[in-house]
Amino acid sequence: MEYEATFDNFAPGNYLLLVHTDLPPLSDIFIRCGSQVGQSLPSLPSPGRDHGCDWFFNRKSRQLTYLVAGEGQVQVILLVKESVPPTISASTSAPESILKWSVPETWQDVEEGWGGHNHTIPGPGDDVLILPNRTVLVDIDLPFLRRLYVMGTLEFPVDRSNILSVACLVVVGGELKVGTLENPLERAQKLLIHLRASEEIFCDRYSEIRIDPGTIGVYGKVQLHSAYPKKSWTHLGANIASGNERIIVEDAVDWQPYDKLVLSSTSYEPHEAEVLTVKEVKGHHVRIHERLKYQHTGSVHVMEDGQHIHLAAEVGLLTRNIRIQSDTLCKGRLLVGSFRKSSREEFSGVLQLLNVEIQNFGSPSHSSIEFTNVSAGSWIISSTVHQSCGGGIHASASHGIILNDNIVFGTAGHGIDLEGQAYSLTNNLAVLMTQSVWSAIWVAGIKVNRAKDIYLHGNVVAGSERLGFHLRGHRCSSQVLWSGNVAHSNLHGLHVFKESGPDNCTCITGFLAFKNFDYGAMIQVENSVEMENITLVDNAIGLLAAVYVSSVLQRSIRNVQIVLRNSVIIATSSSFDCIQDRMKPYSANVTSTDRAPPNPRGGRIGILWPGFTSEPNQWPLEPWHKVRNGYSVSGIMKLEGVTFSGFVKSCSSGDLDICILPNVESPGIMHPIIAERTRMLRMKDENKFYFPPLHHRRDLERVTCPESDCESPRKYLFKDMDGRALGLPPPISVFPKTEAEWTGSFYNTGTYREELKCTYRALIQGFMCKQSDQVLLIIENVDITWAIQNVYPVVSVTSGFVDVFSSVNANTLCSTPRPVSTFYTILPIRQITKVCFVDQTPQVLRFHLLGNKSTSKFLLAVFYHELQRPHIFLGENFIPPTLVQSVSSLLDEPIGANYFNIMDNLLYVVLQGEEPVEIRTGLSIYLAFTVTISVLEKGWETVMLEKLTNFLQIDKNQIRFTHEMPGNEGTLKTIADSRAKRKRNCPTVTCASHYRRVGQRRTLMEMSSDTILPPATMETISKVIIIEIGDLPKVRSSELIPSLSSSKLQKLARQVITAQQTGVLQNILNMTFGALVVTQSKGGVIGYGNTSSFKTENWIYTRPYVLSVLVQPSDGEVGKELPMQPRLVFLDEQNRRVESLGLPSEPWTISASLEGTSDSVLKGCTQAETQDGYVSFSNLAVLISGSNWHFIFNVTSPPGANFTARSRPFAVLPVTGKERSTILMAASLCSVVSWLALICLVCCWLKKSKNRKTKPEEVPKSQTNDQKNHIHVSSKRRRSQEEKEKEDALAEQDLRMKVMLGRLNQLPNHALDRVSRRKVSSHTVPEEVAAMAAPSITAVTSQRHTCAPGSPSQQFYLQESGNWKAAQEQLLRYQLAGQDRLLLLCPDLRQESHQWQGQSQLIKRSSSLGLSQEKKASCGATEKFCLHSAQPETVQEQL
């Protein structure tokens, strides 16, 4: 019978009693009113005492009565199923009339060797066979038999006591029968089946069957029915102290004196269960012969809201009138099975027991009762199995077995262990299950984790050394819910481990778990789990829940949930004893490695923070609460209608109970907990949450990993959606204080919070924020090629709050090979959050939110270090970019809407609900360039793309416009300046030292508030166009190779750059091109290959127009390197230096040759590559003397670059022996004269310096004309000729004195600025080159003329011709040359015809060009410019 009914208009106090008659005598009954499951009652329901849908079933009258009560509308679901299937007969033929045991005719046809042969009745020690199709009634006292085979029917009378003593007993196709359900063995009569296992006799007379000594083999039917007792077990009715001889029970019982009782433990120690002997029974009062050894609880805990929780001990009657026992402990069992004798004959066992006692059965390898491959029809009702050396009841490969009102006590194994399907367990009591030393599997009171379609109602496990219920769960969509089950005095009350529920969801309902030493419920299942009507009281940890998804492929994500609904969690009840209940049970000593994590505040814990992972726990290698860190799984825990009560400072020790506590042993993501209709009754904030500080593991105390220097503590989020739990305006977000050490230099750090809405609670070490809807954002790096890259730390910036994402494997060993690929943090909805990676942003990222409503939106901005156009995928669907007027307007768009801001390199994308969004950066190159268009013709974009497609020879689908905007080269520079973009949008991350000791304070980041905006004024006809070249976005398919590979894209980039710098691109497109920026979306900047270093700059390519000789070659000697090597520079149309020529890995190449001669005349490095727009030659020497040589410079690579330059004439003189001696003599004379001149000049300078003060003045910048190869110096402002000459003279004298004194580094700035910043006429050198300030002189050597350490210098002659201005011009030319040189100042001692070169060494640096100290030239020689050295005496003679 099954129906649903709705009753309406119930007023307070109204009720109905509904009655159903003519039901099967054995029925499974399930009644539910709304979410309340009705309980079975011992008598008719009472409206004032019982709850709605509580029921009573009278088996004799077969009448069901249940109560309907409540307010308003009440919905009732009723389901009644017949428990007892039709009887299965082993014999197909009709039995003969009943024969009596005592009549010899009964045994006719019995073969020789069996008792009763030769017209006698069986005697002592005989093997007895009950023939098929024959019913034998026992009418006399039976002798002690040897073997008993029942192939017919053996029946015992119900009005007479009997004893059956055999060595072993086999029912093969027959029936062993005592009474019926309607006519059981009378109360005053008894039957003892005594098995003499000690005789070691096997039942093996049939080859197909071999039964061990002391065993009953059932391959037919065994029906044993007894009328006593009417009540198998009940609850204690009041608290009973130790030493008492009287107990009070909840129900009236009919137990008799000298019967044995078991009283269960109500402490954490299961061995406090006691066996008692009945002395007298009067109603609810039972007197016993023994004195109680322990205190037992029989009270009811009343919650703050008036709800009653029964926490009473169980009292069960072990004695029955039908008793089966073995004469030897740990031998004997009742085996029910089936076997096939032939193709036509099959025997299947059926066991039906009512009020039967089984004692001293079982062995370490077998249970007392075992079902193997048994079909429906077996049931055990109101029976007891106790004092077993093995398990109690075990079934395997069977179905349809019913267990009701049974007691299993004192087993060395599982109390009830079922494998198969369609079992029904109601009102069974399991007491004191001990762990077998032979088994590594934890013992359980009721173990049904390998059974399907189980019905559990009213079962109690009262004391197991390990587990109470070991469950699998049932379907979440099932209408049949478990109810009324209780587990107490165990290590784990409910235990669900590595189970996979049907339909990817496991449901557990209807349990009360109290006084369990570790966990009230320890749930670890695959996929989602739902728990309903769970009551957890006085457990060390009420609930530990974790789910895993074992079918994760690579980094796929599954949405799973942990739901706790309509449940109660009580930390400390009124029955908790602060002395007795603080003692450890014996089983805790041998399971110390599996201990639940302690509460740091000392009390009990309601819920330990849940875990979601892809790998199950590896017990016994790890404790139960250790959640493994697998791939990320999207999950959330929901509390719906949960009540927290009794969280107080328990006992005198000041222990503090905590409702929800983080699991510090979980290294993965801390998934959020969302609460609705949840109450925390009459408790302080300190009892609601506690977020302990982050403690490093012991193996990491000395040295931390490099990543841990930037590590943020784990983040936890609790959300109260309706405010009932925390009593604040909803929604309420609770999260810990997560400011890490590195954030000490910021004003706003950690999780985003509004000051007016958030309050820091020091006792919980966290914040409570009213009207704040926070969510958990998870970022997962999905790209396999980036798995080994260092992408941590990941930084978030939200409305001024700077925080670091937490990684999933925080607090793991540095040697752990698994890379960090998943990060998470807590962020507010409807805010813009910027996300910055320390290095390149990974190519494939997946973002999803946890704890977000389906309608709530979140705007994310991901920073990329270079120009990009990431592709957004929602599931398998590509989401194209959205054209928006403002970024905030994206919140009005649907999920996946995205926009890439090229001025900030920020990708804005909308997240909504909990659906993941994937961002993929394809393999592409991006061309950003300026074009000048006089008239914008319609369709010019299409024409441009067609021409580029034809030029590059690619498919039209592989090139596309991404952006178009007004702008000029300044706009392009802003777009290309990635460093400024990062500084503007992201904090600078610099982790501390690798070997930082834990606790050391350091500053990790600094935030820049600089804002760089694009130029405000732009030419109206100038546009900035960005084009992407690459394959179209595809749905994730890693197996397909893109048609445009990385090498192909680099080739295209090289082709575009060359075409732009040689003018070919401008001719093809018929447009005026400006600058060009080329970036590639993978592998860094184009041309650097597979570099792993991060480069923030993009290269801007401009078209060169002129190749100019910057430094002219000097006169030299035959066969020797020219003292001054030529240097060239490329200039653009505005005479600015062109810094980038070709790819950085393939710069332009320039060759040098002598005009009018063959290549053999010139030796040295005749090929040079461009660097920053310069071309420097070295080691050039001419092998033939001459007075009018010219160098010719040509671009040899890339092809098509037609640039030529010609140097000024220079002379190459032959060197003779006479000349060398003359030089030595002149150098000696110059040294003497130099000393004389030095003395005179010092005197003059000292005299004049007293009467003169030199004021610095500003002078304009200088420029050089490299095409005419000489410098015209002019004054920026007009002054009189007299003042000019006077000032030059003073500067000349001042400069000369400082050089001679070896203190040129002390030159005033205006002394060189007057030279280096003069304007020049007509064609000029690039402004940034000409404006380079004179470098400081770091050393002047006076003895051995050595260069400054680490800075090899170049020597040059600075000839003084009598005109100081000419010397200034020479000095400027050396500055423009940009190399480190040693300057030699020589006075003109021979007038114009004999110039003698004295020497004074000065070291000059040119850091602006960034050249190395010794650079390998293109021909392989080391470039050095130190050509000569000068002796101190020579310098002195000059001066």
Short mmCIF file of C-alpha atoms in Angstrom, two decimals, residues 555-559 632 634 777-778 780 782 845-850 872-877 879 895-896 909-919 1036:
data_model
loop_
_atom_site.label_atom_id
_atom_site.label_comp_id
_atom_site.label_asym_id
_atom_site.label_seq_id
_atom_site.Cartn_x
_atom_site.Cartn_y
_atom_site.Cartn_z
CA ARG A 555 42.00 19.23 -15.03
CA SER A 556 38.30 18.91 -15.74
CA ILE A 557 35.94 20.22 -13.10
CA ARG A 558 32.82 18.66 -11.67
CA ASN A 559 30.21 20.51 -9.62
CA SER A 632 40.61 21.09 -8.33
CA SER A 634 34.20 22.78 -7.86
CA LEU A 777 37.02 32.75 -7.14
CA ILE A 778 39.05 29.80 -8.43
CA GLU A 780 43.00 27.05 -12.76
CA VAL A 782 44.79 24.31 -17.68
CA LEU A 845 42.88 29.62 -17.78
CA ARG A 846 39.60 28.52 -16.27
CA PHE A 847 37.67 30.79 -13.91
CA HIS A 848 34.66 29.86 -11.85
CA LEU A 849 32.90 31.13 -8.77
CA LEU A 850 31.74 29.22 -5.72
CA ILE A 872 36.43 33.15 -24.28
CA PHE A 873 34.66 29.80 -24.14
CA LEU A 874 31.51 28.98 -22.21
CA GLY A 875 31.39 25.22 -22.27
CA GLU A 876 31.91 24.36 -25.93
CA ASN A 877 30.69 27.72 -27.22
CA ILE A 879 31.91 33.98 -26.96
CA ILE A 895 27.93 35.49 -18.74
CA GLY A 896 31.07 35.29 -20.87
CA VAL A 909 35.12 39.09 -18.64
CA VAL A 910 31.76 38.58 -16.92
CA LEU A 911 31.27 35.60 -14.59
CA GLN A 912 27.82 34.62 -13.39
CA GLY A 913 26.52 31.91 -11.11
CA GLU A 914 28.93 29.00 -10.74
CA GLU A 915 29.37 28.14 -14.41
CA PRO A 916 33.06 28.04 -15.41
CA VAL A 917 34.48 30.32 -18.10
CA GLU A 918 37.60 29.34 -19.99
CA ILE A 919 40.06 31.83 -21.48
CA ARG A 1036 39.20 22.86 -27.05
#
